[in-house]
């Protein structure tokens, strides 16, 4: 799959230049490989189908790519969604994902969010015991078809990226199972609430080793078994095991695989897959990352301190994590000439910089590449998740256009716009352009009168 994806990407880069998607007037653009996304969705569903006959809802983590056309594509491929805010839920509904295939997770759900989810019949995983108490009142007042669960933190440890490690001793997520008295409290919470039928945990993420992911799932499974024994029946009928399959950012190879993870679960937690429990997964990055590419024109080249520097139009506004934490989030950079063909020539150690006005805006430092020239194109692969869909408005740089592409058998590339480029007028509007006099003519003692209730207005 890696070679085919690379072949499609090279064709798409050339076609982006030929068809004018990337040009001096539009010097940065983002691409999504539709065939690659479909292949990842199929790989996920088939991997779990190979190890269990139990029903599985694969709920795509919307935060990884909050784009309505992407959610629709994944929905058509058989996936649901996992949302963590009113905004993400609104995107899922706009994409046509039904409530029965939607899961709401968030550590800070408001009463309005909970009421909306319960009214729609969306599955809800409570994050903590205070939220459970809030649900007590809501469930008692209004009947709901929503499956309800509780998130627990197995506290099995951290991976190599601390900010993404959700199962540490002091993680902000879920009820910490190894704290004194916590396990008994969780069991009691389920016994007191016959309507609480799901258990949720999420250990995986970038930098988390497979064994730790499986250990976290195993801890949740063992707790579910304990609760069901205490209840004298199968009160917990669904285990939401989260997602977090790491992505290989070092090459085009898609490793590790969903099949490897599913087989590991079958080996280490066989009871999870014997058909007694429905399953929910919440993969995000691993479904989209390998199928996205940022393209940017090289505007200028220079030499500083003896090192060549290529100044491009892709930097911190797109690759925010890479720029601020390059050791944790390194990205590859591929060199193409001004016509979109792979650049050849002597390999030279050089920096690839972004357009933002601070010294650290670097996509790559000391990277060995064919020497780049003004007008060349750099491609940044593996950026389909958490990169160009999460714009960082440094220097008021505009959001780039995002285009999905397909490649015919004869090599012809077709594009469709997923999200158009942001205009300067839209930047001004977002910055309060229609309120230019708001601070110089503000009446004394008068509060704002046009603040909407965002959650309630989404219905």
Coordinates of C-alpha atoms in Angstrom, one line a residue:
X1 CA 0.0 0.0 0.0
X2 CA 2.9 2.4 0.7
X3 CA 4.2 2.3 -2.9
X4 CA 0.8 2.8 -4.4
X5 CA 0.1 5.8 -2.1
X6 CA 3.5 7.3 -3.1
X7 CA 2.6 6.8 -6.7
X8 CA -0.8 8.5 -6.3
X9 CA 0.9 11.4 -4.4
X10 CA 3.5 12.0 -7.1
X11 CA 0.7 12.2 -9.7
X12 CA -1.4 14.5 -7.5
X13 CA 1.6 16.9 -6.9
X14 CA 2.1 17.2 -10.7
X15 CA -1.6 17.6 -11.3
X16 CA -1.9 20.3 -8.6
X17 CA 0.6 22.4 -10.5
X18 CA -0.8 21.6 -14.0
X19 CA -4.4 22.4 -12.9
X20 CA -3.5 25.6 -11.1
X21 CA -4.4 24.4 -7.6
X22 CA -0.9 25.4 -6.5
X23 CA 0.3 28.6 -8.0
X24 CA 2.0 31.9 -7.2
X25 CA -1.4 33.2 -6.3
X26 CA -2.2 30.1 -4.2
X27 CA 1.2 29.1 -2.8
X28 CA 0.0 26.5 -0.3
X29 CA -2.7 23.8 -0.6
X30 CA -3.6 20.6 1.1
X31 CA -4.5 17.2 -0.5
X32 CA -6.5 14.2 0.7
X33 CA -6.1 10.8 -1.0
X34 CA -9.7 9.5 -1.2
X35 CA -8.6 5.9 -2.1
X36 CA -6.2 5.8 0.8
X37 CA -8.8 6.9 3.3
X38 CA -11.2 4.2 2.1
X39 CA -8.5 1.6 2.3
X40 CA -7.7 2.5 5.9
X41 CA -11.4 2.3 6.9
X42 CA -11.6 -1.1 5.3
X43 CA -8.4 -2.3 7.0
X44 CA -9.8 -1.3 10.4
X45 CA -13.2 -3.0 10.0
X46 CA -11.6 -6.2 8.5
X47 CA -9.0 -6.4 11.3
X48 CA -11.6 -6.6 14.0
X49 CA -13.9 -8.8 12.0
X50 CA -11.1 -11.3 11.7
X51 CA -10.9 -11.7 15.5
X52 CA -14.4 -11.3 16.8
X53 CA -18.0 -11.9 15.7
X54 CA -19.3 -9.3 18.2
X55 CA -20.8 -6.1 16.8
X56 CA -18.2 -3.3 16.6
X57 CA -18.8 0.4 16.1
X58 CA -15.7 2.0 14.8
X59 CA -16.3 5.7 15.8
X60 CA -13.9 8.0 14.0
X61 CA -12.4 10.6 16.4
X62 CA -13.7 13.8 14.8
X63 CA -10.9 15.9 16.4
X64 CA -8.4 14.3 14.1
X65 CA -10.0 15.8 11.0
X66 CA -13.1 18.0 11.6
X67 CA -14.1 18.3 8.0
X68 CA -17.7 17.5 7.0
X69 CA -16.8 15.8 3.7
X70 CA -14.3 13.5 5.4
X71 CA -16.9 12.5 8.0
X72 CA -19.4 11.8 5.2
X73 CA -16.8 9.7 3.4
X74 CA -16.0 7.6 6.5
X75 CA -19.7 7.3 7.3
X76 CA -20.3 5.9 3.8
X77 CA -17.4 3.5 4.5
X78 CA -19.3 2.1 7.5
X79 CA -17.7 4.2 10.4
X80 CA -19.4 6.2 13.1
X81 CA -18.0 9.2 14.9
X82 CA -16.7 10.1 18.3
X83 CA -17.3 13.8 19.2
X84 CA -16.0 15.8 22.1
X85 CA -17.7 19.2 21.8
X86 CA -20.9 20.8 20.4
X87 CA -19.0 21.9 17.4
X88 CA -17.8 18.4 16.6
X89 CA -21.4 17.1 17.1
X90 CA -22.7 19.8 14.7
X91 CA -20.1 18.7 12.1
X92 CA -21.2 15.0 12.5
X93 CA -24.8 15.9 12.1
X94 CA -24.1 18.0 9.0
X95 CA -22.3 15.0 7.5
X96 CA -25.4 12.9 8.0
X97 CA -24.0 10.6 10.7
X98 CA -27.0 9.2 12.7
X99 CA -27.2 9.5 16.5
X100 CA -27.0 5.7 16.9
X101 CA -23.5 5.8 15.4
X102 CA -22.3 8.7 17.5
X103 CA -20.4 8.7 20.8
X104 CA -20.0 11.8 23.0
X105 CA -16.8 12.0 25.0
X106 CA -15.5 15.1 26.8
X107 CA -14.0 15.9 30.2
X108 CA -16.1 19.0 30.5
X109 CA -19.7 18.4 29.2
X110 CA -22.2 21.1 30.1
X111 CA -25.8 20.3 31.2
X112 CA -26.9 21.6 27.8
X113 CA -24.6 19.3 25.9
X114 CA -25.8 16.3 28.0
X115 CA -29.4 17.2 27.5
X116 CA -28.9 17.5 23.7
X117 CA -27.2 14.1 23.6
X118 CA -29.8 12.4 25.7
X119 CA -32.6 13.9 23.5
X120 CA -31.0 12.6 20.4
X121 CA -30.2 9.2 21.7
X122 CA -26.4 9.6 21.4
X123 CA -24.1 7.4 23.4
X124 CA -22.5 9.3 26.3
X125 CA -19.4 8.3 28.3
X126 CA -19.3 10.2 31.6
X127 CA -15.8 11.3 32.5
X128 CA -16.1 11.5 36.3
X129 CA -18.4 10.8 39.2
X130 CA -19.7 14.4 39.3
X131 CA -20.9 14.0 35.8
X132 CA -22.6 10.7 36.7
X133 CA -24.5 12.6 39.4
X134 CA -25.5 15.2 36.8
X135 CA -26.8 12.3 34.6
X136 CA -28.7 10.9 37.5
X137 CA -31.0 14.0 37.5
X138 CA -31.3 14.1 33.7
X139 CA -32.1 10.4 33.3
X140 CA -34.7 10.7 36.1
X141 CA -36.4 13.7 34.4
X142 CA -36.5 12.7 30.8
X143 CA -36.5 9.1 29.2
X144 CA -33.6 8.6 26.8
X145 CA -32.5 5.9 24.4
X146 CA -28.8 6.9 24.9
X147 CA -26.4 4.2 25.9
X148 CA -24.6 5.5 29.0
X149 CA -21.1 4.6 30.2
X150 CA -18.3 5.7 32.4
X151 CA -14.7 6.4 31.5
X152 CA -12.0 5.0 33.7
X153 CA -8.2 5.6 33.8
X154 CA -6.3 2.4 34.3
X155 CA -3.2 4.4 35.3
X156 CA -0.9 2.0 33.4
X157 CA 1.7 4.7 32.5
X158 CA 3.0 7.1 29.9
X159 CA 4.4 6.8 26.4
X160 CA 7.1 8.9 24.8
X161 CA 4.9 12.0 24.4
X162 CA 3.7 13.1 27.8
X163 CA 1.1 15.5 26.6
X164 CA -0.7 12.7 24.8
X165 CA -0.5 10.1 27.5
X166 CA -4.0 9.6 28.9
X167 CA -3.4 6.7 31.3
X168 CA -0.9 8.3 33.7
X169 CA -1.2 8.4 37.4
X170 CA -2.4 12.0 37.2
X171 CA -4.2 12.1 33.9
X172 CA -7.2 14.5 33.6
X173 CA -9.3 11.9 31.9
X174 CA -11.7 9.4 33.6
X175 CA -11.9 7.9 37.1
X176 CA -8.5 6.9 38.3
X177 CA -8.8 3.2 39.1
X178 CA -5.7 2.8 41.3
X179 CA -6.4 5.7 43.6
X180 CA -7.4 4.6 47.1
X181 CA -11.0 3.4 47.2
X182 CA -11.7 4.3 43.6
X183 CA -12.2 0.8 42.2
X184 CA -14.8 0.0 44.8
X185 CA -16.5 3.4 44.2
X186 CA -16.8 2.6 40.5
X187 CA -18.3 -0.8 41.1
X188 CA -20.8 0.7 43.5
X189 CA -21.6 3.4 41.0
X190 CA -22.6 0.8 38.4
X191 CA -24.6 -1.3 40.9
X192 CA -26.6 1.8 41.9
X193 CA -27.4 2.7 38.3
X194 CA -28.9 -0.2 36.3
X195 CA -29.0 2.1 33.2
X196 CA -25.1 2.4 33.2
X197 CA -24.2 -0.2 30.7
X198 CA -20.9 0.8 29.2
X199 CA -17.3 1.0 30.3
X200 CA -14.8 3.3 28.4
X201 CA -11.0 3.6 28.5
X202 CA -8.5 5.1 26.2
X203 CA -4.8 4.4 26.6
X204 CA -3.5 4.6 23.1
X205 CA -2.0 7.6 21.3
X206 CA 1.1 8.6 19.4
X207 CA 4.1 7.5 21.3
X208 CA 2.3 4.8 23.2
X209 CA 3.7 1.2 22.7
X210 CA 1.3 -1.6 21.7
X211 CA 1.8 -3.5 24.9
X212 CA 0.7 -0.5 27.0
X213 CA -2.4 0.0 24.9
X214 CA -3.4 -3.6 25.3
X215 CA -2.7 -3.5 29.0
X216 CA -5.1 -0.6 29.4
X217 CA -7.8 -2.4 27.5
X218 CA -7.2 -5.5 29.7
X219 CA -7.7 -3.5 32.8
X220 CA -11.0 -2.2 31.6
X221 CA -12.1 -5.7 30.6
X222 CA -11.2 -7.1 34.0
X223 CA -13.2 -4.3 35.7
X224 CA -16.2 -5.0 33.5
X225 CA -16.1 -8.7 34.5
X226 CA -15.9 -7.7 38.2
X227 CA -18.9 -5.4 37.9
X228 CA -21.0 -8.0 36.0
X229 CA -20.2 -10.6 38.7
X230 CA -21.1 -8.2 41.4
X231 CA -24.4 -7.3 39.6
X232 CA -25.2 -11.0 39.1
X233 CA -26.0 -10.3 35.4
X234 CA -24.3 -8.7 32.4
X235 CA -25.0 -5.1 33.2
X236 CA -22.0 -3.9 31.2
X237 CA -22.7 -5.0 27.6
X238 CA -20.4 -2.7 25.7
X239 CA -16.7 -1.9 26.1
X240 CA -15.4 1.3 24.4
X241 CA -11.6 0.6 24.1
X242 CA -10.7 4.0 22.5
X243 CA -8.2 4.3 19.7
X244 CA -4.7 5.8 19.4
X245 CA -2.9 3.5 17.0
X246 CA 0.5 5.2 16.5
X247 CA 1.4 6.4 13.0
X248 CA 4.7 5.9 11.3
X249 CA 5.9 9.3 10.2
X250 CA 9.3 8.1 9.0
X251 CA 8.3 6.5 5.7
X252 CA 5.3 5.7 3.4
X253 CA 4.9 2.3 5.1
X254 CA 1.6 2.1 7.1
X255 CA 2.9 0.5 10.3
X256 CA 1.8 -0.6 12.8
X257 CA -1.4 -2.1 11.4
X258 CA -4.9 -2.5 12.7
X259 CA -4.6 -6.2 12.1
X260 CA -1.5 -6.4 14.3
X261 CA -3.3 -4.6 17.1
X262 CA -6.4 -6.7 16.8
X263 CA -4.3 -9.9 17.0
X264 CA -2.6 -8.5 20.1
X265 CA -5.9 -8.0 21.8
X266 CA -7.0 -11.5 20.8
X267 CA -3.8 -12.9 22.4
X268 CA -3.8 -10.8 25.6
X269 CA -7.5 -10.1 26.3
X270 CA -9.3 -13.0 24.6
X271 CA -12.5 -12.6 26.7
X272 CA -13.0 -9.2 25.2
X273 CA -13.5 -10.7 21.8
X274 CA -15.6 -13.8 22.6
X275 CA -18.9 -12.2 21.7
X276 CA -20.2 -11.3 25.1
X277 CA -19.4 -7.6 24.7
X278 CA -20.2 -5.1 22.0
X279 CA -17.2 -3.0 21.1
X280 CA -16.6 0.6 20.3
X281 CA -13.3 1.9 18.9
X282 CA -12.2 5.6 18.6
X283 CA -9.4 5.7 16.1
X284 CA -8.5 9.0 14.5
X285 CA -5.0 9.9 13.5
X286 CA -4.2 6.4 12.1
X287 CA -7.2 6.6 9.7
X288 CA -6.2 9.9 8.1
X289 CA -2.6 10.9 8.7
X290 CA -1.0 8.9 5.8
X291 CA -3.5 10.2 3.3
X292 CA -2.9 13.9 3.6
X293 CA -0.2 16.0 2.0
X294 CA 0.6 19.7 2.3
X295 CA 2.1 21.3 -0.8
X296 CA 3.8 24.7 -0.6
X297 CA 5.8 26.8 -3.1
X298 CA 9.4 27.8 -2.3
X299 CA 9.3 31.6 -2.4
X300 CA 12.9 32.4 -1.7
X301 CA 16.2 30.7 -1.0
X302 CA 19.1 32.1 0.9
X303 CA 22.2 31.0 2.9
X304 CA 22.8 31.9 6.5
X305 CA 25.9 30.7 8.4
X306 CA 26.8 28.6 5.5
X307 CA 23.5 26.7 5.5
X308 CA 21.0 26.9 2.7
X309 CA 17.4 27.9 3.7
X310 CA 14.3 27.5 1.6
X311 CA 11.5 29.8 2.7
X312 CA 8.1 28.3 1.9
X313 CA 4.5 29.0 2.5
X314 CA 3.9 26.1 4.9
X315 CA 4.9 26.4 8.5
X316 CA 3.5 26.9 12.0
X317 CA 0.0 27.8 10.7
X318 CA -0.3 24.2 9.5
X319 CA 2.4 22.1 11.2
X320 CA 2.0 23.7 14.7
X321 CA 3.0 20.6 16.7
X322 CA 6.0 20.0 14.5
X323 CA 7.3 23.6 14.7
X324 CA 6.9 23.8 18.5
X325 CA 7.9 20.2 19.3
X326 CA 10.0 18.9 16.4
X327 CA 11.5 16.0 18.4
X328 CA 8.1 14.5 19.1
X329 CA 6.5 15.4 15.8
X330 CA 9.1 15.2 13.0
X331 CA 7.7 15.3 9.5
X332 CA 9.2 14.3 6.2
X333 CA 9.8 16.9 3.4
X334 CA 9.8 15.8 -0.2
X335 CA 11.3 18.0 -2.9
X336 CA 9.7 18.7 -6.3
X337 CA 10.6 21.1 -9.1
X338 CA 8.4 24.0 -10.3
X339 CA 6.4 21.7 -12.5
X340 CA 5.7 19.2 -9.7
X341 CA 8.2 16.6 -10.8
X342 CA 10.4 14.9 -8.1
X343 CA 13.5 17.2 -7.9
X344 CA 16.8 15.6 -8.7
X345 CA 20.4 16.8 -8.1
X346 CA 23.0 16.8 -5.4
X347 CA 21.7 16.2 -2.0
X348 CA 22.4 19.2 0.3
X349 CA 21.8 19.7 4.0
X350 CA 19.4 22.6 4.3
X351 CA 16.6 24.1 6.4
X352 CA 13.0 24.3 5.2
X353 CA 11.3 27.3 6.7
X354 CA 7.7 28.6 7.0
X355 CA 6.3 32.1 6.4
X356 CA 5.6 33.1 10.0
X357 CA 7.6 36.0 11.6
X358 CA 9.4 34.1 14.2
X359 CA 12.8 32.3 14.0
X360 CA 11.5 28.9 15.1
X361 CA 9.0 28.5 12.2
X362 CA 10.9 25.6 10.6
X363 CA 9.4 22.5 9.0
X364 CA 12.8 20.8 8.9
X365 CA 16.3 21.7 10.2
X366 CA 19.4 20.4 8.7
X367 CA 17.5 18.1 6.3
X368 CA 19.3 16.4 3.4
X369 CA 17.4 17.1 0.2
X370 CA 18.1 18.0 -3.4
X371 CA 18.9 21.7 -3.3
X372 CA 15.6 23.7 -3.5
X373 CA 15.1 26.7 -5.8
X374 CA 12.6 29.5 -5.9
X375 CA 9.4 28.2 -7.5
X376 CA 10.0 24.6 -6.4
X377 CA 7.4 22.7 -4.5
X378 CA 7.8 21.0 -1.1
X379 CA 5.4 18.3 -0.1
X380 CA 4.8 17.4 3.5
X381 CA 3.2 14.0 3.7
X382 CA 1.5 12.3 6.6
X383 CA -0.4 15.4 7.5
X384 CA -4.0 14.2 6.9
X385 CA -4.8 14.3 10.7
X386 CA -4.3 17.2 13.1
X387 CA -2.3 19.3 10.6
X388 CA -4.1 21.3 7.9
X389 CA -7.6 20.9 9.4
X390 CA -6.4 22.6 12.7
X391 CA -5.3 26.0 11.5
X392 CA -3.2 28.2 13.7
X393 CA -3.8 31.8 12.7
X394 CA -0.3 33.1 13.4
X395 CA 0.3 36.4 11.4
X396 CA -3.3 36.1 10.2
X397 CA -2.1 33.6 7.6
X398 CA -5.2 32.2 5.7
X399 CA -6.4 28.7 5.9
X400 CA -5.5 26.8 2.8
X401 CA -7.8 25.1 0.4
X402 CA -8.2 21.3 0.9
X403 CA -8.9 19.1 -2.1
X404 CA -9.6 15.4 -2.2
X405 CA -8.2 13.6 -5.2
X406 CA -8.6 10.3 -7.0
X407 CA -6.4 8.7 -9.6
X408 CA -7.8 6.8 -12.6
X409 CA -6.3 3.6 -14.0
X410 CA -4.7 5.7 -16.8
X411 CA -3.1 8.0 -14.2
X412 CA -5.5 10.9 -14.6
X413 CA -6.0 12.9 -11.4
X414 CA -9.4 14.4 -10.5
X415 CA -9.8 16.9 -7.6
X416 CA -12.8 18.0 -5.6
X417 CA -12.8 20.8 -3.1
X418 CA -13.3 19.7 0.6
X419 CA -12.8 23.2 2.0
X420 CA -12.1 26.4 0.0
X421 CA -9.2 28.7 0.8
X422 CA -10.0 31.4 3.4
X423 CA -10.3 34.9 2.0
X424 CA -8.9 38.1 3.4
X425 CA -12.4 39.4 3.9
X426 CA -13.1 36.3 6.1
X427 CA -10.0 37.0 8.1
X428 CA -11.1 40.5 8.7
X429 CA -14.6 39.4 9.7
X430 CA -13.3 36.9 12.2
X431 CA -11.1 39.6 13.7
X432 CA -14.1 41.8 14.4
X433 CA -14.0 43.8 11.3
X434 CA -17.6 44.9 11.5
X435 CA -17.0 46.2 15.0
X436 CA -14.0 48.5 14.3
X437 CA -15.3 51.2 16.6
X438 CA -16.4 48.8 19.4
X439 CA -13.6 49.9 21.8
X440 CA -13.4 53.5 21.0
X441 CA -17.2 54.2 21.3
X442 CA -18.2 51.7 24.0
X443 CA -21.0 53.1 26.3
X444 CA -20.0 53.2 29.9
X445 CA -21.7 50.5 32.1
X446 CA -23.3 48.7 29.2
X447 CA -22.6 45.0 28.7
X448 CA -22.6 43.1 25.4
X449 CA -26.1 42.4 24.0
X450 CA -25.3 40.0 21.1
X451 CA -23.6 37.0 22.7
X452 CA -25.4 33.9 21.5
X453 CA -26.0 30.8 23.6
X454 CA -23.8 28.7 21.3
X455 CA -24.7 25.2 22.6
X456 CA -28.5 25.8 22.8
X457 CA -28.6 27.4 19.3
X458 CA -27.2 24.2 17.8
X459 CA -30.4 22.4 18.8

